[in-house]
Every structure is written in C-alpha cells, then in structure tokens.
Amino acid sequence: MQQTRAEPSTTLTVLVAGRESVGKSQLVSSLTGRSAGESNFRGSTVTVERYRSDDTEFVDTPGILRKSDAETTRMALDALGEHEVVLLVVQATSLDQDLDDMLPLVTGKRGVVVVTYWDKVQLGEAAQEAIERLSADAGVPFVPVDARRLSDESRARIAEALEEPRTFQKGSLTTRAGWRIEPKPGLLEHRVVGPLCAVLLMVLPALATIYGANALADVLHPIVASWVDPLIATVNASWPWWLQLVLTAQHGEFGYGLLNMGPFLLVWAFPTVLLFALILGAYKASGLIERINVALHPFVRPFGLSGRDVARVMMGFGCNVPAVISTRSCSSCSRGSAISAIAFGSACSYQLPATLAVLSATAVAAGTSSAMLSMAFLGYLLVTTLVYLRLTSAAEARNSLNVLMTPSRPFMQWPTPAALWREASGTIRQFLLQAMPVFVLICVVASVLAYVGVLDAASGLLGPVMQLFDLPAQTALPVVLASVRKDGIFLLAAEDGPGIPLTAAQALTAVYLAGVLLPCLVTALTIARETGWRSTSKVLLRQAGFAVLFSLVLAWGGRLLV
Ligand SMILES: Nc1nc2c(ncn2[C@@H]2O[C@H](COP(=O)(O)OP(=O)(O)OP(=O)(O)O)[C@@H](O)[C@H]2O)c(=O)[nH]1
Ligand SMILES: [Mg+2]
C-alpha cells in the first residue's frame, strides 16, 4: 500500500473506486490490457487487486455501497484512506446519484472522474455540455467512456489527467446532469409472470445440465468402457498385486479401483461441470442472474436471504469455495444466512453429477425414472434448505424493512465469448488440477483401506448408525468420505450400476446424507478463514444436526412415497 511513497518518481499508484458494478474492473482491464472480471454480477470484485501497466499501477477495489456494512465496502474505504490519487468511476446512467454518494468520500484527494456506460446516454451535445459543467464545478476532469471499448482519445485524456492530478474540491455539486436512465423492464419485472420466470430460469441450468450431461454420457460411456474393460482384464491378469490393488481393487461387488471409478468421473462429472460453468457464466455475464435476484428478492426475504444471495447460492453449485468468498459483499446481517445456504443447499459440481449418477444407476436397477428421482432429490434439497434457513437465520436478516439488502436491476447485455471462455477455462483447470488429483487420492485410500480391512471394521462400527437411516453398512464410507470431498458420493455407484444394492428411497437418503451432513473440507476451511473457527464449528454442528433430522424424515417417509 505504500508504493506511492516508496517509488514516487517511477510508479504512479492510482486507486480505482466507485459504486458496485459501475465498470471499475472493466475499465482497469481496458486501460492495462490485463483481463479482469467480465461478469455483470454485482459485487464480483471481492478483494483489492493490483494491475500494472508501464509506469502506472491501478488498484482495483470492490464496489462501495453507501450505507452498507459489507466487508467489501469496508475494504474499499480502507484502501481509499491509504491512497492519494483516485480514479473515481461513476455510471453515466445514474450520474447525479453516483456523484452525490461518492464525492464526499474523495474530497481533498487528487484525480479524475471517469463516467462509464456513456454508450447508454444518447443526449448528444447537451450531454457533453453537462459533463463539462460538472467538471468545472467539481474542479477535476470528467472523461465519459464506454469502458468495454475504450477509445485511444479517452485513454489519452485519462493518462493526461493522471499526470498532474487536480484536487477534488467539493463533496457536493450545485450542478446536476439532470438525467437518470433505468434499464428497460422486461418479463422478469412483471408482477405475476416475473417470479415464475425467475424460478424457471433458476432451475433451467440444473435441468439443462442434467439432460445435456446425460445425453453426452450415453454417447461417451460405451466408448470409454470399450477402452477400460480390456485394460481392467489385462491388469487383473498380469500386473503386480499392488497395482491391481489401486487400479482394479474389488471389495465384494464393489470396485474401488481407479480404473473402476475414474472413467465414471470423466464421463459424468466432467461434462456436468463444464456445462454448468458455461450456463452460469452466461447468466452472470449477461446480467440475467441479477434480474432473477431482483424478481426473487421478496420471496427469499422470509428466509433471511436477499435476492442477491440467491446468485451466490447458485454460484455454489459450481464450487462452494468462491461462493463463500463472494459473501464478503453481503450485508453483514445476511452473510450468515448466505453462508449457511451455500454450505447446506449448494450441491457443488462434484456433488451434483455424483448424486445424479448414483440416482440414475439406482433408477435403472429399480425400474423407475431417473429424472423423477433427480427432481425429487433437488426438490427435497430446496425445501429442507429453506426450512433450515427459516429456523436458523437472524431476525434482522428477515426484516423486510432492512434496506441494506435491497438489490437493484442492472442493464442486460450479451455475454462476450471472452467472458464465457474465462468461466469455462477456469473450471476446466480447477477440475484437472484440483479435483482429479484428490479423486485419485480418494480412490487409492479407499482401496488400501479396503485391503487392510479398515473398511470392514468401520462399516461394522458405523453399520448400526446407518441402520438408523435404513441404509446398509457399506454406505458409511461414502458418507464419511463425502465430508472430505463431495465426489466421495461416487463410491455409492460402480461403473455400470449401483455399487451397493439400494432401493430408490435408500439411494435418495444416502446421497442426501452424504451431500448435506457436512460441507466438503475445503469449504469448511474457507468458512473458518472468512468467519473464524468458533462460529464455523457452530454452523457445522448445526448443519450436521439438521442434516441427520432431514435424512431420518427422508429415510422413513421416503419409503412410503417412492
Ligand atoms: N454498456 C456498458 N457496459 C459496461 C461498461 N463498463 C462496464 N460494463 C459492464 O458492466 C459489468 C460490470 O462491470 P465490472 O467492471 O465488473 O464492474 P465493477 O465496478 O468492477 O463491479 P464490482 O467489482 O462488482 O463492484 C460488466 O458486465 C461490464 O462488461 C460501459 O461503459 N458500458
Ligand atoms: Mg470489479
């Protein structure tokens, strides 16, 4: 933070500040040529990030929400306190409001005002004149831009203004721009149809992913199996025992080996993960997710969530970890509920395909529809998450008069291929570099444990406990492993068909218990880092308690229904 003073003559450090989602990261990205977030998702920057270009360092900050108690707003205000030169970003469509909110925070500092979203203002010369009047009144240059397509002229004007920055003279201006441009309302803003559309759009990614991944798996499975089956035969026939142990180990009917489990992961999990990342990426980058949030806001309030938290819970379906981190931009009164909702109800992209794989394997064996079983799982997960939140959220977060949590709707725009590619490539990288190695480890550990007999012992020990849930003793291991890593759930299914014979109701109970009992280890550690150990242990214990309760209901109630 001290660079300004440490290298005064060589590097100029410029703090980029402004309200949420006004285009700060986009502007820094255009100015430096470095890629930054391209998501139309409010509060997408959650840490202070530095970008270098030539002799200038831009410090991108999270959006400031006036009258907010969010962690991210505090970070941005702290950063503002530490820097002298400020590039203030305001949005052309709400120019007067933004200036009213932000100028008091930068008075006495030096810098420039960049007016983004200029492409949405079509007032011609009158608008240009208004900008000049505002600039004269404030005492600093105003540069109107489309931050996504920064012209050379705008770039030069910003650079020039930063060379010898002028002082922000006033906390409030007497001059007004006099316009305010709101995004056009659409179907989602309709009083009755809107919430219905929003719910539909919320389940669409899950449905599309299930069907898409299913279709792809149907094509891929025979191909992969035709490679793997001969390989398994060769390994069993002629390879050393210790390689057989990790590659093709059987435990009763149940193959734990890497070759038994690995293809499943590629055929099932990978397409699911990728498809979901792409759909959610498009939702985020287009602004659709925020529109859904606004439409759902009144309906999720009774559960202690704001509409904006719905997006975070959805992000959790990709991976819980970034979703938990993104709760930094929640109002502090809803942060607890948002984290609870993610830890409890967001089936991450390893949990979801594993769960669906187990359910459809069971459905095939039991002669029921796999789509129905999947929907039953998602429905029960949704309902129990809402009950859990209703019973555990703070009264303050449920208060409908709490304005800290009210969202506003953004402009919609087409997602760029670059934005989609960022989502997809990040997910692929994460899958190959983080998920695969851990999965291999889980397989190896399970094989070794099975070999030395620990598995039998543990199953014997936990067997009676599993009986409480009407589950066979072998389901203990997947449930325990799923608390380390959600793809442990895969152990409930083998390569072609259920690894453990289960009825439909038992399969539902098993995947539910394994999925919800605890969040995965990395998520738990992230929650601890974000909120401290004590409150994390409380949250986890509470979650485990409710998970047991809901699983019991599912186990004994489900028998009657399914
Ligand atoms: N039409 C238009 N869209 C813009 C402009 N600037 C940014 N955007 C879009 O607005 C969205 C939000 O931009 P970001 O750069 O993430 O905004 P931010 O201020 O960094 O947001 P936070 O970090 O969440 O506070 C993105 O989808 C951008 O592509 C602009 O000048 N015109
Ligand atoms: Mg940003």
XYZ file of C-alpha atoms and ligand atoms in Angstrom:
595
model
C 0.000 0.000 0.000
C 2.983 2.294 0.454
C 4.209 2.192 -3.157
C 3.245 5.824 -3.751
C 5.804 6.959 -1.251
C 8.394 4.215 -1.859
C 8.830 4.864 -5.602
C 7.438 8.345 -6.152
C 9.295 9.169 -9.329
C 8.899 5.868 -11.171
C 5.483 4.391 -10.412
C 2.243 6.237 -10.014
C -0.292 4.325 -7.934
C -3.901 5.093 -8.772
C -6.789 3.859 -6.683
C -9.856 2.954 -8.727
C -13.021 3.415 -6.684
C -16.756 3.672 -7.239
C -20.114 2.158 -6.569
C -20.764 -1.535 -7.253
C -20.868 -2.735 -10.851
C -20.138 0.639 -12.440
C -17.357 -0.890 -14.562
C -14.228 -0.382 -12.445
C -12.676 -3.747 -13.232
C -13.661 -3.453 -16.885
C -12.045 -0.017 -17.080
C -8.811 -1.178 -15.439
C -8.796 -4.139 -17.783
C -9.196 -1.868 -20.825
C -6.554 0.548 -19.540
C -3.912 -2.072 -18.779
C -4.797 -4.745 -21.330
C -4.932 -7.264 -18.496
C -8.021 -9.375 -18.167
C -10.215 -8.713 -15.173
C -13.673 -9.880 -14.191
C -16.183 -9.683 -17.030
C -19.229 -10.616 -15.111
C -22.319 -8.489 -14.896
C -22.672 -9.683 -11.334
C -22.753 -7.140 -8.573
C -20.019 -7.394 -6.018
C -17.907 -9.544 -8.301
C -14.646 -7.963 -7.126
C -14.181 -9.065 -3.519
C -10.542 -8.184 -2.839
C -8.287 -5.241 -3.605
C -6.420 -6.179 -6.808
C -3.404 -4.522 -8.436
C -2.794 -4.158 -12.168
C 0.445 -2.750 -13.659
C 0.849 -1.012 -16.966
C 4.068 0.808 -17.920
C 4.630 3.315 -15.138
C 1.178 3.234 -13.565
C -0.230 0.785 -11.078
C -4.019 0.628 -10.847
C -5.503 -0.624 -7.606
C -8.945 -2.066 -8.360
C -11.255 -2.095 -5.355
C -14.568 -3.805 -4.616
C -17.641 -1.658 -5.195
C -18.665 0.718 -2.446
C -22.276 0.538 -1.315
C -23.206 3.650 0.645
C -24.977 2.899 3.887
C -23.633 -0.641 3.690
C -21.921 -2.717 6.298
C -20.491 -5.258 3.827
C -16.923 -6.465 4.290
C -16.083 -5.415 0.711
C -17.249 -1.852 1.271
C -15.028 -1.653 4.349
C -12.064 -2.923 2.289
C -12.656 -0.309 -0.393
C -12.981 2.501 2.163
C -9.755 1.377 3.884
C -7.949 1.396 0.532
C -9.357 4.859 -0.151
C -7.843 6.047 3.117
C -4.398 4.858 2.038
C -4.140 6.412 -1.416
C -3.788 9.989 -2.624
C -4.573 9.672 -6.322
C -8.045 8.398 -7.155
C -9.700 7.427 -10.395
C -13.345 7.804 -9.450
C -15.659 5.700 -11.605
C -19.281 6.791 -11.893
C -22.006 5.388 -14.108
C -23.481 7.766 -16.686
C -26.968 6.360 -16.267
C -27.151 7.367 -12.602
C -24.602 10.166 -12.715
C -26.108 12.594 -10.166
C -26.738 9.866 -7.626
C -23.240 8.406 -8.013
C -21.603 11.818 -7.605
C -23.738 12.572 -4.521
C -22.670 9.269 -2.996
C -19.010 9.190 -3.922
C -17.673 12.763 -3.971
C -17.822 13.176 -0.169
C -15.507 10.156 0.114
C -12.770 11.610 -2.115
C -12.839 15.311 -1.206
C -9.288 16.595 -0.742
C -7.741 13.771 -2.763
C -6.492 14.279 -6.308
C -7.556 12.553 -9.503
C -10.061 12.238 -12.293
C -13.678 11.161 -12.750
C -14.372 8.556 -15.437
C -18.007 8.340 -16.494
C -18.726 4.779 -17.707
C -21.768 3.485 -19.597
C -21.599 6.539 -21.848
C -22.882 4.261 -24.614
C -26.259 4.210 -22.812
C -26.589 8.007 -22.910
C -27.962 9.343 -26.192
C -28.278 13.019 -25.484
C -25.613 14.243 -27.926
C -24.161 17.676 -27.410
C -26.383 18.545 -24.453
C -24.940 15.630 -22.503
C -21.390 16.621 -23.444
C -22.045 20.139 -22.187
C -23.479 18.817 -18.933
C -20.268 16.828 -18.398
C -18.184 19.969 -18.929
C -20.280 21.932 -16.418
C -19.958 19.169 -13.842
C -16.214 19.034 -14.416
C -15.857 22.775 -13.884
C -17.950 22.608 -10.714
C -16.010 19.645 -9.222
C -12.578 21.029 -10.136
C -11.373 17.784 -11.741
C -11.584 16.478 -15.327
C -14.539 14.216 -16.280
C -13.909 11.642 -19.046
C -17.004 9.894 -20.474
C -16.255 6.407 -21.848
C -17.635 3.040 -22.826
C -15.305 1.061 -20.584
C -15.646 -2.037 -22.733
C -14.422 -0.220 -25.850
C -12.004 2.401 -24.651
C -11.018 4.796 -27.467
C -7.430 5.990 -27.835
C -8.652 9.511 -27.217
C -10.279 8.594 -23.880
C -7.203 6.648 -22.871
C -5.016 9.669 -23.612
C -7.331 12.008 -21.704
C -7.279 9.757 -18.633
C -3.480 9.460 -18.778
C -3.132 13.216 -19.134
C -5.465 13.867 -16.203
C -3.440 11.484 -14.030
C -0.096 13.082 -14.932
C -0.795 16.145 -12.839
C -3.937 15.249 -10.966
C -6.173 18.085 -9.781
C -7.847 18.173 -6.367
C -11.432 17.078 -5.721
C -12.736 20.389 -4.362
C -16.263 19.683 -3.234
C -18.223 16.957 -1.508
C -21.416 18.032 -3.243
C -22.045 19.841 -6.524
C -24.578 22.520 -7.309
C -24.619 21.490 -10.978
C -26.734 18.471 -11.941
C -26.656 16.297 -15.053
C -30.425 16.061 -14.754
C -30.978 12.647 -16.308
C -31.398 9.156 -14.985
C -31.595 6.164 -17.306
C -33.117 2.955 -15.988
C -32.716 -0.448 -17.637
C -35.876 -1.312 -19.559
C -38.166 -3.606 -17.580
C -38.759 -6.991 -19.179
C -40.724 -10.123 -18.495
C -38.819 -10.700 -15.251
C -40.090 -7.394 -13.915
C -43.723 -8.365 -14.431
C -45.561 -8.613 -11.100
C -47.001 -12.091 -11.610
C -45.120 -13.628 -14.524
C -41.764 -12.280 -13.297
C -41.245 -14.501 -10.241
C -42.465 -17.550 -12.173
C -39.979 -16.857 -14.962
C -37.272 -16.320 -12.354
C -37.907 -19.699 -10.747
C -37.956 -21.338 -14.158
C -34.692 -19.650 -15.114
C -33.186 -20.787 -11.819
C -33.932 -24.473 -12.391
C -33.120 -24.302 -16.084
C -29.320 -24.569 -15.648
C -29.726 -27.640 -13.451
C -32.222 -29.245 -15.851
C -30.214 -28.408 -18.957
C -27.090 -29.731 -17.286
C -28.764 -32.971 -16.235
C -30.155 -33.628 -19.709
C -27.085 -32.431 -21.586
C -24.694 -34.429 -19.454
C -26.984 -37.463 -19.596
C -27.075 -37.373 -23.378
C -23.320 -36.957 -23.599
C -22.707 -39.722 -21.071
C -24.839 -42.077 -23.172
C -22.531 -41.425 -26.103
C -19.288 -41.470 -24.127
C -19.949 -44.408 -21.834
C -19.673 -47.241 -24.386
C -16.582 -45.661 -25.928
C -14.808 -45.240 -22.608
C -15.940 -48.681 -21.433
C -14.548 -50.268 -24.603
C -11.125 -48.884 -23.675
C -11.324 -49.552 -19.961
C -12.757 -53.081 -19.832
C -9.880 -54.762 -21.736
C -7.463 -52.700 -19.644
C -9.019 -53.959 -16.410
C -8.777 -57.525 -17.720
C -5.085 -57.058 -18.594
C -4.318 -55.521 -15.211
C -6.047 -58.355 -13.381
C -4.335 -60.984 -15.496
C -0.713 -59.891 -15.460
C 0.066 -56.761 -13.418
C 1.699 -56.815 -9.943
C -0.679 -57.144 -6.988
C -0.078 -53.625 -5.652
C -1.026 -52.078 -8.973
C -4.114 -54.255 -9.071
C -4.887 -53.026 -5.588
C -5.137 -49.361 -6.612
C -6.329 -49.842 -10.175
C -8.955 -52.569 -10.074
C -9.497 -53.457 -6.417
C -12.804 -55.143 -5.690
C -14.440 -55.268 -2.328
C -17.286 -57.692 -2.601
C -19.269 -56.457 -5.585
C -17.863 -53.010 -5.204
C -14.915 -51.831 -7.361
C -12.935 -49.092 -5.599
C -10.052 -49.108 -8.032
C -9.035 -46.114 -10.097
C -9.973 -47.851 -13.314
C -13.396 -48.776 -11.950
C -14.113 -45.263 -10.737
C -12.033 -42.962 -12.963
C -13.980 -43.347 -16.220
C -17.152 -42.545 -14.328
C -15.672 -39.263 -13.290
C -14.704 -38.357 -16.852
C -17.941 -39.495 -18.433
C -20.240 -37.992 -15.828
C -18.634 -35.306 -13.802
C -16.629 -33.504 -16.427
C -19.475 -32.717 -18.874
C -21.696 -31.712 -15.974
C -19.088 -29.416 -14.501
C -18.317 -27.797 -17.836
C -21.918 -27.355 -18.954
C -22.945 -25.835 -15.665
C -19.990 -23.437 -15.676
C -20.879 -22.257 -19.183
C -24.569 -21.714 -18.438
C -23.879 -19.946 -15.169
C -21.154 -17.907 -16.885
C -23.678 -16.709 -19.463
C -26.145 -15.860 -16.684
C -23.514 -13.877 -14.808
C -22.035 -12.051 -17.774
C -25.384 -11.068 -19.272
C -26.831 -9.680 -16.058
C -29.631 -12.241 -16.120
C -28.646 -13.570 -12.729
C -29.135 -10.139 -11.161
C -32.532 -9.745 -12.814
C -33.550 -13.107 -11.372
C -32.340 -11.948 -7.978
C -34.470 -8.834 -8.071
C -37.544 -10.829 -9.049
C -36.962 -13.356 -6.282
C -35.997 -10.875 -3.594
C -39.397 -10.572 -1.848
C -39.768 -14.353 -1.820
C -36.434 -15.179 -0.242
C -36.627 -12.468 2.431
C -38.580 -14.645 4.881
C -35.580 -16.996 4.810
C -33.013 -14.365 5.736
C -31.583 -14.047 2.244
C -31.560 -11.076 -0.095
C -32.216 -11.581 -3.787
C -28.501 -11.100 -4.367
C -27.672 -14.016 -2.108
C -29.625 -16.292 -4.441
C -26.933 -15.739 -7.045
C -24.267 -16.690 -4.543
C -26.081 -19.882 -3.648
C -26.291 -20.643 -7.371
C -22.577 -19.987 -7.717
C -22.139 -22.607 -5.025
C -23.487 -25.152 -7.464
C -20.250 -24.573 -9.337
C -17.978 -24.631 -6.307
C -18.829 -23.673 -2.747
C -15.463 -22.045 -2.085
C -15.660 -18.941 -4.331
C -19.350 -18.682 -3.419
C -18.450 -18.430 0.268
C -15.765 -15.837 -0.511
C -18.245 -13.815 -2.564
C -20.430 -13.394 0.530
C -17.982 -10.680 1.582
C -20.147 -8.274 -0.377
C -23.303 -9.337 1.504
C -24.725 -7.051 4.105
C -23.383 -8.435 7.377
C -26.855 -9.343 8.583
C -27.480 -11.663 5.620
C -23.931 -13.040 5.368
C -24.541 -15.753 7.927
C -27.677 -16.967 6.137
C -25.939 -16.847 2.768
C -23.018 -18.943 4.040
C -25.408 -21.390 5.699
C -27.412 -21.684 2.491
C -24.284 -22.373 0.420
C -22.846 -24.910 2.861
C -26.169 -26.682 3.217
C -28.032 -26.348 -0.047
C -25.498 -25.763 -2.838
C -24.689 -29.118 -4.361
C -21.254 -28.369 -5.830
C -20.322 -29.532 -9.300
C -18.763 -32.722 -7.947
C -21.661 -33.457 -5.667
C -24.301 -32.893 -8.326
C -23.004 -35.291 -11.005
C -22.062 -37.862 -8.381
C -25.535 -37.631 -6.896
C -27.199 -37.822 -10.287
C -25.014 -40.754 -11.330
C -25.946 -42.694 -8.213
C -29.621 -41.843 -8.588
C -29.825 -42.794 -12.245
C -27.903 -46.033 -11.662
C -30.406 -46.864 -8.910
C -33.349 -45.806 -11.061
C -32.236 -48.101 -13.877
C -31.833 -51.006 -11.460
C -35.153 -50.280 -9.730
C -37.032 -49.601 -12.949
C -38.046 -46.027 -12.067
C -37.384 -42.787 -13.928
C -34.002 -41.232 -13.233
C -35.303 -37.737 -13.995
C -38.031 -38.152 -11.401
C -35.569 -39.326 -8.792
C -33.233 -36.421 -9.589
C -36.082 -33.944 -9.306
C -37.163 -35.499 -6.021
C -33.637 -35.009 -4.703
C -33.360 -31.380 -5.865
C -36.862 -30.619 -4.582
C -36.137 -32.094 -1.163
C -32.808 -30.264 -1.022
C -34.546 -26.965 -1.811
C -37.351 -27.435 0.693
C -35.065 -28.568 3.520
C -32.630 -25.717 2.827
C -35.489 -23.233 3.143
C -36.732 -24.831 6.379
C -33.169 -24.800 7.721
C -32.720 -21.129 6.855
C -36.093 -20.137 8.234
C -35.246 -21.777 11.559
C -31.652 -20.553 11.814
C -31.413 -17.094 10.184
C -31.198 -13.919 12.240
C -34.449 -11.983 12.674
C -32.672 -8.872 11.381
C -31.936 -10.569 8.067
C -35.589 -11.491 7.632
C -36.860 -7.972 8.348
C -38.405 -6.644 5.147
C -37.681 -3.057 6.206
C -33.948 -3.700 6.081
C -32.888 -1.531 3.114
C -29.268 -2.701 3.248
C -30.298 -5.788 1.377
C -32.478 -4.384 -1.410
C -30.998 -5.139 -4.853
C -31.295 -3.013 -7.999
C -31.538 -4.261 -11.545
C -28.638 -3.975 -13.992
C -28.534 -3.432 -17.753
C -28.726 -6.665 -19.729
C -26.082 -7.343 -22.347
C -24.924 -10.243 -24.475
C -22.219 -12.293 -22.779
C -18.958 -11.997 -24.703
C -17.171 -15.168 -25.832
C -14.226 -13.984 -23.732
C -16.361 -13.921 -20.585
C -17.665 -17.419 -21.297
C -14.197 -18.715 -22.032
C -12.947 -17.346 -18.718
C -15.617 -19.304 -16.877
C -15.046 -22.473 -18.862
C -11.252 -22.404 -18.780
C -11.143 -21.660 -15.061
C -13.430 -24.591 -14.396
C -11.513 -26.991 -16.625
C -8.251 -26.006 -14.952
C -9.764 -26.444 -11.499
C -11.174 -29.819 -12.453
C -7.949 -31.201 -13.873
C -5.522 -29.708 -11.364
C -7.513 -29.847 -8.138
C -10.392 -32.289 -8.396
C -8.685 -35.096 -10.320
C -5.674 -35.488 -8.005
C -7.897 -35.511 -4.918
C -10.179 -38.019 -6.565
C -7.224 -40.286 -7.361
C -6.167 -39.980 -3.738
C -9.651 -40.890 -2.505
C -9.670 -43.986 -4.732
C -6.217 -45.073 -3.579
C -7.047 -44.520 0.085
C -10.347 -46.389 -0.271
C -8.601 -49.322 -1.997
C -5.889 -49.530 0.657
C -8.415 -49.219 3.490
C -10.489 -51.959 1.938
C -7.398 -54.159 1.540
C -6.192 -53.870 5.136
C -9.681 -54.433 6.469
C -10.273 -50.985 7.971
C -13.311 -50.644 5.759
C -14.917 -53.754 7.142
C -14.139 -52.650 10.671
C -15.513 -49.143 10.083
C -18.597 -50.489 8.357
C -19.117 -52.838 11.277
C -18.804 -49.938 13.678
C -20.934 -47.489 11.726
C -23.316 -50.143 10.466
C -25.784 -49.765 13.322
C -25.715 -45.992 12.830
C -26.517 -46.388 9.144
C -29.340 -48.713 10.104
C -30.988 -45.747 11.783
C -31.323 -44.316 8.290
C -32.446 -47.633 6.869
C -29.150 -47.882 4.969
C -26.760 -50.823 4.530
C -23.465 -50.634 6.455
C -21.359 -50.153 3.279
C -22.881 -46.698 2.787
C -20.916 -45.448 5.815
C -17.697 -44.966 3.864
C -19.104 -42.780 1.072
C -20.858 -40.638 3.675
C -17.636 -40.187 5.644
C -15.519 -39.538 2.548
C -18.062 -37.057 1.208
C -17.340 -34.864 4.199
C -13.777 -34.595 2.945
C -14.638 -34.210 -0.681
C -18.033 -34.430 -2.336
C -17.013 -36.844 -5.072
C -16.838 -39.435 -2.287
C -20.502 -39.862 -3.186
C -19.333 -41.575 -6.363
C -18.394 -44.532 -4.189
C -22.102 -45.280 -3.917
C -22.117 -46.197 -7.585
C -19.847 -48.510 -9.536
C -19.023 -48.470 -13.219
C -22.236 -49.933 -14.554
C -24.955 -49.834 -11.976
C -25.274 -49.289 -8.278
C -22.179 -50.333 -6.325
C -24.320 -51.175 -3.352
C -27.809 -52.563 -3.881
C -30.161 -49.777 -2.767
C -33.842 -49.066 -3.152
C -34.849 -45.712 -4.627
C -35.651 -44.316 -1.178
C -32.347 -45.597 0.214
C -30.402 -44.053 -2.661
C -32.110 -40.711 -2.034
C -31.317 -40.902 1.674
C -27.724 -41.937 1.080
C -26.897 -39.141 -1.389
C -28.771 -36.614 0.728
C -26.965 -37.574 3.921
C -23.575 -37.711 2.192
C -24.201 -34.394 0.458
C -25.600 -32.362 3.325
C -24.152 -33.786 6.559
C -21.104 -31.527 6.248
C -19.723 -29.269 3.525
C -16.507 -30.581 1.968
C -13.285 -29.980 3.889
C -12.094 -27.122 1.676
C -15.405 -25.317 2.058
C -15.291 -25.784 5.830
C -11.756 -24.342 5.920
C -12.839 -21.409 3.759
C -15.769 -20.626 6.059
C -13.378 -20.783 9.006
C -10.959 -18.386 7.323
C -13.767 -15.972 6.463
C -15.712 -16.046 9.733
C -13.482 -17.619 12.403
C -13.269 -21.083 13.953
C -15.812 -20.729 16.698
C -18.709 -19.636 14.567
C -17.711 -22.177 11.912
C -17.860 -25.080 14.359
C -21.256 -23.838 15.472
C -22.515 -23.628 11.891
C -21.161 -27.091 11.052
C -22.623 -28.748 14.130
C -25.965 -27.122 13.464
C -25.866 -28.253 9.838
C -24.996 -31.836 10.812
C -27.869 -31.874 13.307
C -30.413 -30.682 10.764
C -28.992 -32.997 8.085
C -29.488 -36.008 10.359
C -33.027 -34.917 11.117
C -33.968 -34.333 7.467
C -32.308 -37.609 6.440
C -34.350 -39.533 9.011
C -37.513 -37.970 7.641
C -36.427 -38.852 4.116
C -35.415 -42.402 5.011
C -38.622 -43.368 6.775
C -41.007 -41.015 4.962
C -39.433 -41.729 1.571
C -40.173 -45.436 1.896
C -43.845 -44.634 1.809
C -43.589 -42.326 -1.181
C -41.030 -43.699 -3.636
N -22.574 -0.965 -21.667
C -21.526 -0.843 -20.860
N -21.231 -1.859 -20.034
C -20.168 -1.716 -19.217
C -19.365 -0.548 -19.207
N -18.411 -0.710 -18.268
C -18.601 -1.927 -17.729
N -19.647 -2.535 -18.293
C -20.184 -3.857 -17.940
O -20.685 -3.782 -16.617
C -20.496 -5.000 -15.936
C -19.828 -4.755 -14.608
O -18.500 -4.323 -14.832
P -17.332 -4.554 -13.779
O -16.098 -3.981 -14.381
O -17.315 -5.933 -13.282
O -17.847 -3.602 -12.612
P -17.123 -3.306 -11.232
O -17.345 -1.876 -10.950
O -15.729 -3.789 -11.234
O -18.037 -4.182 -10.280
P -17.706 -4.662 -8.778
O -16.295 -5.094 -8.739
O -18.671 -5.773 -8.575
O -18.011 -3.522 -7.893
C -19.696 -5.887 -16.872
O -20.572 -6.794 -17.500
C -19.110 -4.924 -17.873
O -18.907 -5.532 -19.133
C -19.708 0.516 -20.120
O -19.055 1.557 -20.179
N -20.791 0.307 -20.920
Mg -14.810 -5.048 -10.036
